[in-house]
Amino acid sequence: MTESILSAPPFNLQHTLLPSINFKEWMLERAMQLQPGLFAKLLMIIHGVWRNRNNTLWHDKTQTAQDLVLSSLTWLEEFTSAHAVNSKSNRMQQKAWKPAAQGSLTLNVDAAFLPDQHQGGIGGVLRDYQGRFKAAFACPIPYTASPKQCEMLAIHEGLDLLHSLQEQNVVVQSDCSEALAEIYVENHSLLANGGIVDDIKQVWHQLTGVQLIHTPRNCNQAAHRLAAIGFEATHDSVWLHDAPECILDVLAYDCNKLN
């Protein structure tokens, strides 16, 4: 069985290249001669052959050559995908929420959206340079056409909150780079969301020292939690001075990362 597998695609090893006496030396040669991806497949096939041998001896269950190859390569694909996700997660975990410099506030905003329901929710949280809570909001959006539009509504609501509180020197953080890019377009009247962009800029121009910047999604967890609350809500909610219980753990986590 092993000979038939290794002499067929994707290995196509000639019979003279199949292991004869010294298996260790043969494997070292294959490691040097085969591409890394193909060598990984060879290792999985050999493991599959060994496992098939044990199942035959101890459980009287034998796989065909085709089933053995498919199961081994499927397991390798799942392992590679899981390893790639874990590597990406580890890289993302290195980033943490960062407040604006001393003397400025940070407003994180986010949106939740379900295309099948054409509705959404938005939320935002305002904190000082030490991560201390100042204000927050969570609102349902009865109808929205796209995630980007919902993100723009979150930014607009956040700016409205700053205007009502008469706050200055605020860094507004959103994890939607597409929404921010459209807001910065000068001739926005031709955009699909041009009306919302116009509303945003009208409020923005009434504020002093307010910046709109992008932040990674994993640095926007408090606003994400509030957007989910807004999605399920039936009315708008605003919190001042005392943070809602639903984000206390996230606020504490972000503050701990600052120390």
Coordinates of N, CA and C in Angstrom, one line a residue, residues 1-13 15 18 45 49 64-66 69:
M1 N 0.8 -1.2 0.0 CA 0.0 0.0 0.0 C 0.9 1.3 0.0
T2 N 1.9 1.3 0.9 CA 2.8 2.5 1.0 C 3.4 2.7 -0.4
E3 N 3.9 1.7 -1.0 CA 4.6 1.9 -2.3 C 3.6 2.4 -3.4
S4 N 2.4 2.0 -3.4 CA 1.4 2.5 -4.4 C 1.1 3.9 -4.1
I5 N 1.0 4.3 -2.8 CA 0.7 5.7 -2.5 C 1.8 6.7 -2.9
L6 N 3.1 6.3 -2.5 CA 4.2 7.2 -2.8 C 4.6 7.3 -4.2
S7 N 4.3 6.3 -5.0 CA 4.6 6.3 -6.4 C 3.5 7.0 -7.3
A8 N 2.4 7.4 -6.6 CA 1.3 8.1 -7.3 C 1.4 9.5 -6.9
P9 N 0.6 10.4 -7.7 CA 0.5 11.8 -7.3 C 0.1 12.0 -5.9
P10 N 0.5 13.0 -5.1 CA 1.4 14.1 -5.6 C 2.9 13.9 -5.5
F11 N 3.3 12.7 -5.0 CA 4.7 12.4 -4.7 C 5.4 11.9 -6.0
N12 N 4.8 11.0 -6.7 CA 5.4 10.5 -8.0 C 6.8 10.0 -7.8
L13 N 7.1 9.4 -6.7 CA 8.4 8.9 -6.4 C 8.7 7.6 -7.2
H15 N 10.3 4.0 -8.0 CA 10.6 2.8 -7.1 C 12.0 2.9 -6.5
L18 N 12.1 4.9 -3.3 CA 11.3 4.5 -2.2 C 12.2 3.9 -1.1
I45 N 1.2 11.3 5.4 CA 0.9 10.0 4.8 C 1.6 8.9 5.6
V49 N -0.1 5.8 7.5 CA 0.2 4.4 7.2 C 0.5 3.7 8.6
T64 N -8.5 1.8 2.9 CA -8.0 1.6 1.5 C -6.9 2.7 1.3
A65 N -6.1 2.6 0.3 CA -5.1 3.6 0.0 C -5.7 4.9 -0.2
Q66 N -6.8 5.0 -1.0 CA -7.4 6.2 -1.3 C -8.0 6.9 0.0
V69 N -5.1 8.3 2.1 CA -4.5 9.6 1.6 C -5.5 10.8 1.9

